[in-house]
Coordinates of N, CA and C and ligand atoms in Angstrom, one line a residue:
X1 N 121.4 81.2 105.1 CA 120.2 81.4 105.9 C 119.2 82.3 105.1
X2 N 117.7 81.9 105.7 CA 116.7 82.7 104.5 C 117.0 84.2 105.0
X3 N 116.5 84.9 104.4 CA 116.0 86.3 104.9 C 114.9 86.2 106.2
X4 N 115.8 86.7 107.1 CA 114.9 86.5 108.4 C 113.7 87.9 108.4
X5 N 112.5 88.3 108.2 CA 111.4 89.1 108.3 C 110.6 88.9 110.0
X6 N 110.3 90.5 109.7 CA 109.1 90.9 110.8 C 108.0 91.1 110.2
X7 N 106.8 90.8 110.4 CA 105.5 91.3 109.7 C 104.7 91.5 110.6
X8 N 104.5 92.8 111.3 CA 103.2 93.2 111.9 C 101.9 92.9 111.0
X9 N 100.9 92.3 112.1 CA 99.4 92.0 111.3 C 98.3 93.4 112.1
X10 N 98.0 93.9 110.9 CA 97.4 95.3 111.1 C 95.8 94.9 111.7
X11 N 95.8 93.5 112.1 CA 94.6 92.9 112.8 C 94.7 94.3 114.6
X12 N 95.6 94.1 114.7 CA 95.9 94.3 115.9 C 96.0 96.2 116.3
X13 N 96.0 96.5 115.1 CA 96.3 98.6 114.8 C 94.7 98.7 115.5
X14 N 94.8 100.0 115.5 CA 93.5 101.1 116.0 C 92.8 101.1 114.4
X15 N 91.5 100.4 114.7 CA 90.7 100.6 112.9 C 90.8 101.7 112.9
X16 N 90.4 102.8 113.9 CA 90.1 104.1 113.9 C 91.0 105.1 113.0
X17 N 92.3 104.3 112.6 CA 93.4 104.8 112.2 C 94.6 103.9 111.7
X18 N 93.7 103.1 111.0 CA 94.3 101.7 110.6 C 95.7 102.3 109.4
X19 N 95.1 103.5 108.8 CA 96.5 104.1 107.8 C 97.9 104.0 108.7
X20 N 97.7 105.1 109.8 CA 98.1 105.2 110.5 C 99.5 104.1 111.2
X21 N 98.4 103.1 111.3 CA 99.0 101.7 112.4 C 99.9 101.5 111.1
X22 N 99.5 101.3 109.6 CA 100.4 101.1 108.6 C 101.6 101.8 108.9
X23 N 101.4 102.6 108.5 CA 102.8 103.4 108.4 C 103.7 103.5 109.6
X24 N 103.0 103.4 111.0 CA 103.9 103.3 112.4 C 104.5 102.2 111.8
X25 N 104.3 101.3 111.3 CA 104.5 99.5 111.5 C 106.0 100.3 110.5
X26 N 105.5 100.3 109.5 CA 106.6 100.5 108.2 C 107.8 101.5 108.7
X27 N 107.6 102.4 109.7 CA 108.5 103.4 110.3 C 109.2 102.8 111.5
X28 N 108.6 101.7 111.4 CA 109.5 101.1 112.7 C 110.5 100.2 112.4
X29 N 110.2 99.9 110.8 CA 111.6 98.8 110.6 C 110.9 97.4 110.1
X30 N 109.6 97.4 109.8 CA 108.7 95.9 109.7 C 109.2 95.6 108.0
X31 N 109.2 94.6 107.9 CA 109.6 94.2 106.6 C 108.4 93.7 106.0
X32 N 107.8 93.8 105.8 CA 106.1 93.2 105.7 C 104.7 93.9 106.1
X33 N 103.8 94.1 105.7 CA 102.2 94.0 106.6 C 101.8 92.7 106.1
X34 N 101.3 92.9 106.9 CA 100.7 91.5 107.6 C 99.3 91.8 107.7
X35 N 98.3 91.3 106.8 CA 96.6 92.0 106.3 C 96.2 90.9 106.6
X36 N 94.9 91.0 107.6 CA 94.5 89.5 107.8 C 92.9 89.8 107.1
X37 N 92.6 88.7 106.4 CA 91.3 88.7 105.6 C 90.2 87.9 106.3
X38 N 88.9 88.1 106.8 CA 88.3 87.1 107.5 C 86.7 87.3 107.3
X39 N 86.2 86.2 106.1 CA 85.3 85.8 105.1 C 83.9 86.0 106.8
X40 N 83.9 85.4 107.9 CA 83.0 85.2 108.9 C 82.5 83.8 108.4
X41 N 82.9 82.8 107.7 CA 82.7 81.7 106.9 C 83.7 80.4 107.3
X42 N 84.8 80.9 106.7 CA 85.9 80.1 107.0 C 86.5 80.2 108.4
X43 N 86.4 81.5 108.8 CA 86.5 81.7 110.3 C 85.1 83.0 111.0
X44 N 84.9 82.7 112.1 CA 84.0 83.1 113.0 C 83.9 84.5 112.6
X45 N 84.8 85.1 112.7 CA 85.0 87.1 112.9 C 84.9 87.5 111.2
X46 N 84.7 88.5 110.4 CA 84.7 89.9 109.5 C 86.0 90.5 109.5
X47 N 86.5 90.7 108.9 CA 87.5 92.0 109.3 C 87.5 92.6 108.0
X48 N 88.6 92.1 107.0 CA 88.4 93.7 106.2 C 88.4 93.0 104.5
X49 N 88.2 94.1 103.6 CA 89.2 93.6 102.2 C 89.4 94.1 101.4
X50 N 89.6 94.0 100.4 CA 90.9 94.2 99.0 C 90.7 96.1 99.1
X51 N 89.9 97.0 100.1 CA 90.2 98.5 100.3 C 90.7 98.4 100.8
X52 N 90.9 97.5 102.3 CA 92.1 98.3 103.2 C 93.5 97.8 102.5
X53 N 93.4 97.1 101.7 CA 94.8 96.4 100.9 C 95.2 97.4 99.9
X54 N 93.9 97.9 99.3 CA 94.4 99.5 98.7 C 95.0 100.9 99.3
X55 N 94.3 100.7 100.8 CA 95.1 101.3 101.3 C 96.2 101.7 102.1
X56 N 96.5 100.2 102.4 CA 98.2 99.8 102.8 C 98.7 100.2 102.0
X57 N 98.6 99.8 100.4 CA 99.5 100.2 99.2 C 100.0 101.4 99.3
X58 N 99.0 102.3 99.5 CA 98.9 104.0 99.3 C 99.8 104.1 100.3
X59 N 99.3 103.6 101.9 CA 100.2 104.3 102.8 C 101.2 103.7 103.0
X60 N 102.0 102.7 102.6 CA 103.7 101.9 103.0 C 104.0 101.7 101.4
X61 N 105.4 101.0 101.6 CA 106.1 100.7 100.2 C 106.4 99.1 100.7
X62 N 106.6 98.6 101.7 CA 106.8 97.8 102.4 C 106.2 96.8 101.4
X63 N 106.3 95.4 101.2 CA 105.3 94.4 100.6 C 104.2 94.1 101.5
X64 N 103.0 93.8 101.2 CA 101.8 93.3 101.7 C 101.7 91.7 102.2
X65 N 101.3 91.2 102.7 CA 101.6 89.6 103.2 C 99.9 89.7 103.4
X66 N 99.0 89.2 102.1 CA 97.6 89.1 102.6 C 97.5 87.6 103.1
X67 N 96.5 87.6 104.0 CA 96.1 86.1 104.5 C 94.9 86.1 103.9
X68 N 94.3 85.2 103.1 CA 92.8 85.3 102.8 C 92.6 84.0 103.8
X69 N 91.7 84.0 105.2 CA 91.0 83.4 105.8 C 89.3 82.9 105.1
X70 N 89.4 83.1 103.8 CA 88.4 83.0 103.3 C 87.8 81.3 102.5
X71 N 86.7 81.0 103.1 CA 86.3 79.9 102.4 C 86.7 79.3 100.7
X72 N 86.2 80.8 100.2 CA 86.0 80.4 98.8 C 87.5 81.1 98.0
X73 N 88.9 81.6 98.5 CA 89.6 82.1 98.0 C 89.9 82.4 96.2
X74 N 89.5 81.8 95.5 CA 89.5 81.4 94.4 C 88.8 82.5 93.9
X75 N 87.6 83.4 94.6 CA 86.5 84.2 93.6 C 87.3 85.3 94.2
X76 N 88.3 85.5 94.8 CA 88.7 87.0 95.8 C 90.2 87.0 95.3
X77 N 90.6 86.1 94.3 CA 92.1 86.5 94.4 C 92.4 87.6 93.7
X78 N 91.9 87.4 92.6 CA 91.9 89.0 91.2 C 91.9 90.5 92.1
X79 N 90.7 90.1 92.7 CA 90.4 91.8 93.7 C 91.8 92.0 94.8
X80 N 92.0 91.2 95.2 CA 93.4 91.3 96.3 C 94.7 91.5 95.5
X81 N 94.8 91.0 94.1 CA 95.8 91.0 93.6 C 95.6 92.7 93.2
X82 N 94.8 92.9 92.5 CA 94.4 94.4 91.9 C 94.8 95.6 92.9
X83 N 94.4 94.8 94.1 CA 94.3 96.2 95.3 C 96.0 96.3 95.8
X84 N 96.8 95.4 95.4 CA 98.3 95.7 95.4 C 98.7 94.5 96.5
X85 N 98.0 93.3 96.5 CA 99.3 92.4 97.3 C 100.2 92.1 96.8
X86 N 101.1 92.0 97.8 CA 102.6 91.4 97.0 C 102.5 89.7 97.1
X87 N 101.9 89.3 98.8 CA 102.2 87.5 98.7 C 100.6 87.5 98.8
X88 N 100.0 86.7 98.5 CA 98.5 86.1 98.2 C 98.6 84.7 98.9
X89 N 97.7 84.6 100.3 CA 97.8 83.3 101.0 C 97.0 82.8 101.4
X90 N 96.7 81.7 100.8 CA 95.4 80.8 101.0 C 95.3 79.6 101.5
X91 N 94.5 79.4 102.5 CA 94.2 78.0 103.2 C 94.1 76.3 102.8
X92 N 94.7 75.7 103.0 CA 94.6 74.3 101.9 C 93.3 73.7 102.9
X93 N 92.9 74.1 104.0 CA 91.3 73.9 104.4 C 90.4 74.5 103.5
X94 N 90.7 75.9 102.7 CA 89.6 76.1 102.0 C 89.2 75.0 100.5
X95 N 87.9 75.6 100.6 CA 86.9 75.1 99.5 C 87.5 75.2 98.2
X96 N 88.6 74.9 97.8 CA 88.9 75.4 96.2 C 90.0 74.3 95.9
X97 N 90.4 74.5 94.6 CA 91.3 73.4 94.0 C 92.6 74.3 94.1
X98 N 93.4 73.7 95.2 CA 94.7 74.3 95.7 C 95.3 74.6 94.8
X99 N 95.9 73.5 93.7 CA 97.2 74.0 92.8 C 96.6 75.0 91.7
X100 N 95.4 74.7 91.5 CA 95.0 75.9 90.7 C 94.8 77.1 90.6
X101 N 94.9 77.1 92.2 CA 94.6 78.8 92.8 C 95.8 79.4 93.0
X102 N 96.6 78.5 93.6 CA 98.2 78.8 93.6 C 98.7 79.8 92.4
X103 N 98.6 78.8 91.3 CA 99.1 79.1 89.9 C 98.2 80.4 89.5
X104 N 97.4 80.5 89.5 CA 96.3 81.6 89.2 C 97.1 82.4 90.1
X105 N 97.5 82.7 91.5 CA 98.0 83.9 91.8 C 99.3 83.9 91.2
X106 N 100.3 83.1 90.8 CA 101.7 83.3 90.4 C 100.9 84.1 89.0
X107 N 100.3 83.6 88.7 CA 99.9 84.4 87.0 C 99.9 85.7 86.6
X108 N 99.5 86.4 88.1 CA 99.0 88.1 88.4 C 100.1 88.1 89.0
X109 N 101.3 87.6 89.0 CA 102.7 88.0 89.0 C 103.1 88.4 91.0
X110 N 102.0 87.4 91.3 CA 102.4 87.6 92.9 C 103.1 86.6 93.6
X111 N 103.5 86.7 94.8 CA 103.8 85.3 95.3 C 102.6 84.5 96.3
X112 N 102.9 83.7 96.1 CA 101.6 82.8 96.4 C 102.2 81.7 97.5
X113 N 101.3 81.7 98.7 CA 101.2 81.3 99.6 C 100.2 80.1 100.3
X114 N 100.4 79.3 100.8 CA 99.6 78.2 101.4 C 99.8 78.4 102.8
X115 N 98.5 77.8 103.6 CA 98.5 78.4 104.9 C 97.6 77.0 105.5
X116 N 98.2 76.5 106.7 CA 97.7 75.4 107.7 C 97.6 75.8 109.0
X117 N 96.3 75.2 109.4 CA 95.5 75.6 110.7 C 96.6 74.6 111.7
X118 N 96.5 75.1 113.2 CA 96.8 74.2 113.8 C 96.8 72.7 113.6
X119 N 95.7 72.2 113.2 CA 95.3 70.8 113.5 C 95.6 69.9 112.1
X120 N 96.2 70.8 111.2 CA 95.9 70.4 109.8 C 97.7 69.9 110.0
X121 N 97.5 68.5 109.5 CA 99.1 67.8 109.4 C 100.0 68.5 108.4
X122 N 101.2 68.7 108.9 CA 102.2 69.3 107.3 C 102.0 67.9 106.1
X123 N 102.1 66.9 106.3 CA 101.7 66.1 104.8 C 100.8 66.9 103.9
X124 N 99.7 67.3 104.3 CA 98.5 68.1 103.7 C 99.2 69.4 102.9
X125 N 100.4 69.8 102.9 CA 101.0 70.8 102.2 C 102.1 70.1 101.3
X126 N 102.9 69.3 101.7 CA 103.6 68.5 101.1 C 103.6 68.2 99.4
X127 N 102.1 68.4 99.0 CA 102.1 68.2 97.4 C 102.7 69.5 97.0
X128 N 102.3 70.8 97.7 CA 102.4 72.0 97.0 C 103.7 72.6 97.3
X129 N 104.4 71.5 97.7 CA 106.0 71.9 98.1 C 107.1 72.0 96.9
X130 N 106.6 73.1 96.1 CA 107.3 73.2 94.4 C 107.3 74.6 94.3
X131 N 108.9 74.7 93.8 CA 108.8 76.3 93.4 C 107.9 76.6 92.6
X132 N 107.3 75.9 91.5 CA 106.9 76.2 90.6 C 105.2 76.7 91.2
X133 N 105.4 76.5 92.4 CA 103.3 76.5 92.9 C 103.5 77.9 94.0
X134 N 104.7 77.3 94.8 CA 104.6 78.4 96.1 C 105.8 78.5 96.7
X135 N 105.6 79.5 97.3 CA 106.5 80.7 97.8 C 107.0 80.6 99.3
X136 N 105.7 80.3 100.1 CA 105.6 80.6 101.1 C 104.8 79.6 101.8
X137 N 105.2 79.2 103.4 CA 104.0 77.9 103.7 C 104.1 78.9 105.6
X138 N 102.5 79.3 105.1 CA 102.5 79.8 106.7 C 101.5 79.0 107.5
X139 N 102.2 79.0 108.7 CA 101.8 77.8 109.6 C 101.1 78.4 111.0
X140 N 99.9 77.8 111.2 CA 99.3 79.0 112.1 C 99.9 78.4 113.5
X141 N 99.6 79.2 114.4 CA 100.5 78.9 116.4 C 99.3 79.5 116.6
X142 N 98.0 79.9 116.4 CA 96.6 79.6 116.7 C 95.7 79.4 115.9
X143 N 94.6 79.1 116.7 CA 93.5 79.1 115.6 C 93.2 80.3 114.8
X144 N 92.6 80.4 113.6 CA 92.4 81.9 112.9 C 91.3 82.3 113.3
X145 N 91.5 83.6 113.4 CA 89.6 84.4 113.6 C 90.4 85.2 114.3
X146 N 91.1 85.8 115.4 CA 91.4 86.5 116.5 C 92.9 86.8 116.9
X147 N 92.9 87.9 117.1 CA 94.6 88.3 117.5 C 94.6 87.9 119.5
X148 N 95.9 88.4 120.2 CA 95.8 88.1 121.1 C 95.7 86.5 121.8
X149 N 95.9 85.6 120.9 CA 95.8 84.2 121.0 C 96.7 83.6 121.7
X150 N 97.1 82.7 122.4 CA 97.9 81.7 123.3 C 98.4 81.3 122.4
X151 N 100.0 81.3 122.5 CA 101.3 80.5 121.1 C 100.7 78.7 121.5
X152 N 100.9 78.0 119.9 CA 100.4 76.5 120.1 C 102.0 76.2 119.9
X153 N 102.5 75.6 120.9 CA 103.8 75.1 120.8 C 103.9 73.5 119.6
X154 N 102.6 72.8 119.5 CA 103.0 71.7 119.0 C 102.8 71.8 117.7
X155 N 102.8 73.0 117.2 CA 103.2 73.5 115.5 C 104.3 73.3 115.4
X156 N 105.1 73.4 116.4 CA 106.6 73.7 115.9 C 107.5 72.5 115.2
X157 N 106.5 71.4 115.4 CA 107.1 69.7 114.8 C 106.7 69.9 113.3
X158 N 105.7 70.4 113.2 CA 105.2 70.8 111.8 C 106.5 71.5 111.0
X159 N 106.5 72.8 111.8 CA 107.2 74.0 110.6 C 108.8 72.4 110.8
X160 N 109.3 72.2 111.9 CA 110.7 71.6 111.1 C 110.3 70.3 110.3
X161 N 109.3 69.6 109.9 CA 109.0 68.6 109.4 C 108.8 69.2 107.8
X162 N 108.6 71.1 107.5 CA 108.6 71.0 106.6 C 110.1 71.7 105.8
X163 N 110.5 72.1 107.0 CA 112.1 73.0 106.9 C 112.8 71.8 106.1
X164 N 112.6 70.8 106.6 CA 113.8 69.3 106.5 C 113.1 69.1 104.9
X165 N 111.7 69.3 104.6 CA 111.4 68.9 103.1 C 112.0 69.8 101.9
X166 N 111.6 71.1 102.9 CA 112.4 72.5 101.8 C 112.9 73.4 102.1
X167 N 114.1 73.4 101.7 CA 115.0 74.5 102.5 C 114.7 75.4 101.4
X168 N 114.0 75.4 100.5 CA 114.3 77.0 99.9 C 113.0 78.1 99.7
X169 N 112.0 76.6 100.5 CA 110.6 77.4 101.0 C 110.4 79.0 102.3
X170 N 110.1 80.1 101.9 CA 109.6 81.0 103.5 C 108.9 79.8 104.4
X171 N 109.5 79.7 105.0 CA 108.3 79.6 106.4 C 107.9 80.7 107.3
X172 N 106.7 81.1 107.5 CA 105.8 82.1 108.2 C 105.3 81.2 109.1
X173 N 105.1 82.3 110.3 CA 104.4 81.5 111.6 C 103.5 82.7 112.1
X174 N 102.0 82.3 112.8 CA 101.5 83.4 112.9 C 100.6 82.9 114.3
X175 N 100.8 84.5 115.2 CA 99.4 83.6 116.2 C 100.8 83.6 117.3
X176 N 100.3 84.9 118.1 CA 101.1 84.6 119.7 C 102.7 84.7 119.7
X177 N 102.8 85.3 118.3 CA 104.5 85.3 118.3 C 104.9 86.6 119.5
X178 N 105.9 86.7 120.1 CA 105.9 87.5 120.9 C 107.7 87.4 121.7
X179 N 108.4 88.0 122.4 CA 109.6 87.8 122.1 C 110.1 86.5 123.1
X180 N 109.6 86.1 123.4 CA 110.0 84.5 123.9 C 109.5 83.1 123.1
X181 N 108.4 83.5 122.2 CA 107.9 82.3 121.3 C 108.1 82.9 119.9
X182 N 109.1 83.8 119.7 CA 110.3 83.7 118.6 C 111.1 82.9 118.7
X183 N 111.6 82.4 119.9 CA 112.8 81.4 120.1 C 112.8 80.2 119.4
X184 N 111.7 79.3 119.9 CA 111.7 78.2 119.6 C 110.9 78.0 117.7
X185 N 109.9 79.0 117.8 CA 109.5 79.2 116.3 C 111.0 79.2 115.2
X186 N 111.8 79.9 115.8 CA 112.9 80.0 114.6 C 113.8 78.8 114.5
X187 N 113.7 78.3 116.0 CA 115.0 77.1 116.2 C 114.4 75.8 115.3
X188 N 113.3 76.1 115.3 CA 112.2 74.4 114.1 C 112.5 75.3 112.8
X189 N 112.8 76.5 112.2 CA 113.2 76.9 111.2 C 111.8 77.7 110.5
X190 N 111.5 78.3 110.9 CA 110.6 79.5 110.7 C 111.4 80.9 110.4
X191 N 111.4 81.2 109.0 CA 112.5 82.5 108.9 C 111.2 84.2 108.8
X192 N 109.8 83.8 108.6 CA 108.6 84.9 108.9 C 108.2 84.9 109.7
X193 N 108.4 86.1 110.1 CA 107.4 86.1 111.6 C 106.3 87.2 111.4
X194 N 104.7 86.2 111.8 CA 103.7 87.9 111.7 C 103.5 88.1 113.7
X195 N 103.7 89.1 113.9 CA 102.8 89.7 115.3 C 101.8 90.7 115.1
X196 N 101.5 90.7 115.9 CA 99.8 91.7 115.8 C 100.1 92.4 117.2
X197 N 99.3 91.7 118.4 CA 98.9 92.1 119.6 C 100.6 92.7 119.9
X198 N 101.4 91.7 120.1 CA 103.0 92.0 120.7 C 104.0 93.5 120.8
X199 N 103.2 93.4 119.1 CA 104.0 95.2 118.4 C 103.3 96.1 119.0
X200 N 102.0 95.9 118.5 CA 100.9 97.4 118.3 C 100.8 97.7 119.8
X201 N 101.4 96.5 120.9 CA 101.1 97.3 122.2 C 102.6 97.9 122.8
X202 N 103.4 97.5 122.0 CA 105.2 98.4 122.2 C 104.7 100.1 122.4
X203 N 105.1 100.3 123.2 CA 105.4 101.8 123.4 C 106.8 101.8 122.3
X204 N 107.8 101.1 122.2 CA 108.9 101.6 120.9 C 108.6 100.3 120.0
X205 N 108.3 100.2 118.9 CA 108.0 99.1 118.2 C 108.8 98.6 117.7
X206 N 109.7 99.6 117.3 CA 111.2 99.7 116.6 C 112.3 98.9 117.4
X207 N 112.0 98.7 118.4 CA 113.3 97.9 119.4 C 112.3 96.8 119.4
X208 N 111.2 96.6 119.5 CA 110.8 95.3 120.0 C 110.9 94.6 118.4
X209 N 110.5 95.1 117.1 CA 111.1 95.1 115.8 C 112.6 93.9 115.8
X210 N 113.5 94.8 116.4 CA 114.8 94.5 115.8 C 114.8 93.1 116.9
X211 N 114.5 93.6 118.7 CA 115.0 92.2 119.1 C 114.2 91.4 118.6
X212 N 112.9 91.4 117.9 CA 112.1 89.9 117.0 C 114.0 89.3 116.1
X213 N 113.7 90.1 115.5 CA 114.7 89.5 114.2 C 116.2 89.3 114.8
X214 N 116.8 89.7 115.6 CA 117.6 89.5 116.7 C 117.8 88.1 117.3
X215 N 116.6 87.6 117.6 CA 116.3 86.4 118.9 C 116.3 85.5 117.6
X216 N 115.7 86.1 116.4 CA 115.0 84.9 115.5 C 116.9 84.3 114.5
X217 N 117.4 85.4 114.0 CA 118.9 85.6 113.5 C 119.3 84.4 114.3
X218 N 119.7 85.0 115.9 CA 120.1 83.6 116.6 C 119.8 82.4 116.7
X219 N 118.8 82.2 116.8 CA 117.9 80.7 116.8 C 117.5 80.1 115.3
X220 N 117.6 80.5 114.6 CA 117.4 80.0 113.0 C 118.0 78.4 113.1
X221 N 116.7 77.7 113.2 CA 117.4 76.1 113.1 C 118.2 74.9 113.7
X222 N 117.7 75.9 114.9 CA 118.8 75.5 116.1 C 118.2 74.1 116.6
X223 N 117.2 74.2 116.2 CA 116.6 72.4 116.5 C 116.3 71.7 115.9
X224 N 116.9 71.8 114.4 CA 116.6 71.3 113.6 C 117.1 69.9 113.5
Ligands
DX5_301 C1 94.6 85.3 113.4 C2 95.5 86.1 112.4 C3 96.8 86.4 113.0 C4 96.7 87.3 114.2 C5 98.0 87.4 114.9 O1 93.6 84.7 112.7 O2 95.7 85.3 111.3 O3 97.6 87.1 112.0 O4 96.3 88.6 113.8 O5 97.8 88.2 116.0 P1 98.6 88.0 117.4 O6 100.1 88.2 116.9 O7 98.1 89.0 118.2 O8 98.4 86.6 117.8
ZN302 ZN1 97.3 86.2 109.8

């Protein structure tokens, strides 16, 4: 079995004290941050970039998990790499020549990530299903732009349609994960999990932490 991961998405922390939300996340046992990037282009909302990624670095040791929600991914990877991500992940909806961008982040020695919207078929990732390109295939359970989102259950045909192509691919799932739509996310074979809203509103984040990876440990594949 993969390495089963939690990755809180610091979408969801107090901006006010976004360091802060870092480090709670990292002190609670998260194996990940989870940085969401949002161009206002490729998706509706702004949020942050390659400084607050400098300063996740500064405040956790944890790896970084950036999302670039960005149209033009390709002119932003250098700056995201620089400011200390560990996985670099980009949309096969965006504007840019996929395998090229891929390989351009393995180059800056990161891992490199592909990422599909609800609506987008897993065939559409299927080419870039090579160790040699990527790492990681995260699969959204909402639309992007916004935390707090309704889980999309009929992703879940997706992630095991790609589980069955590559067992030695991450699968990441993002969007409404929460401790009952861990279940079925892990049983289609999802071994990442990002939450946002679910954690940052735990009074103990650390237990709601462990039962994620707990529920997900048990169910790993279970519907496959
Ligand atoms: C949405 C982001 C998600 C979101 C997850 O565009 O990519 O990472 O922050 O938030 P929750 O877990 O609250 O749905
Ligand atoms: Zn995200």
């Amino acid at each position: 079995m993969p390495d089963i991961q939690i990755m809180p998405s610091i979408l969801a922390a107090d901006f006010g004290r976004l360091a802060d939300g870092c480090v709670r996340a990292e002190a609670a046992g998260a194996d990940q941050l989870h940085v969401d990037v949002m161009d206002g282009v490729f998706v509706p909302n702004i949020s942050f970039g390659p400084d607050v990624v400098k300063m996740a670095a500064v405040s956790v040791s944890i790896p970084r998990n950036v999302h670039l929600m960005v149209m033009n991914p390709q002119n932003h990877i250098k700056a995201f790499a620089a400011a200390g991500s560990d996985t670099i992940l980009i949309h096969v909806e965006a504007r840019c020549d996929i395998p090229e961008t891929l390989s351009a982040i393995r180059s800056m020695g990161k891992r490199a990530g592909i990422t599909l919207n609800p609506e987008t078929p897993a065939e559409s990732v299927f080419q870039c299903l090579d160790e040699r390109w990527v790492d990681e295939v995260l699969v959204m359970s909402v639309h992007p732009g916004f935390g707090g989102q309704k889980y999309l259950s009929y992703v879940e045909q997706k992630v095991a349609a790609i589980r069955r192509r590559a067992d030695w691919v991450d699968i990441s799932i993002d969007g409404g994960i929460d401790a009952e739509t861990v279940i079925p996310a892990a049983a289609h074979g999802v071994n990442l999990f990002v939450a946002g809203s679910y954690l940052f509103k735990q009074e103990d984040m650390a237990a709601a932490i462990k039962d994620l990876r707990r529920s997900a440990q048990e169910n790993y594949c279970r519907n496959l």
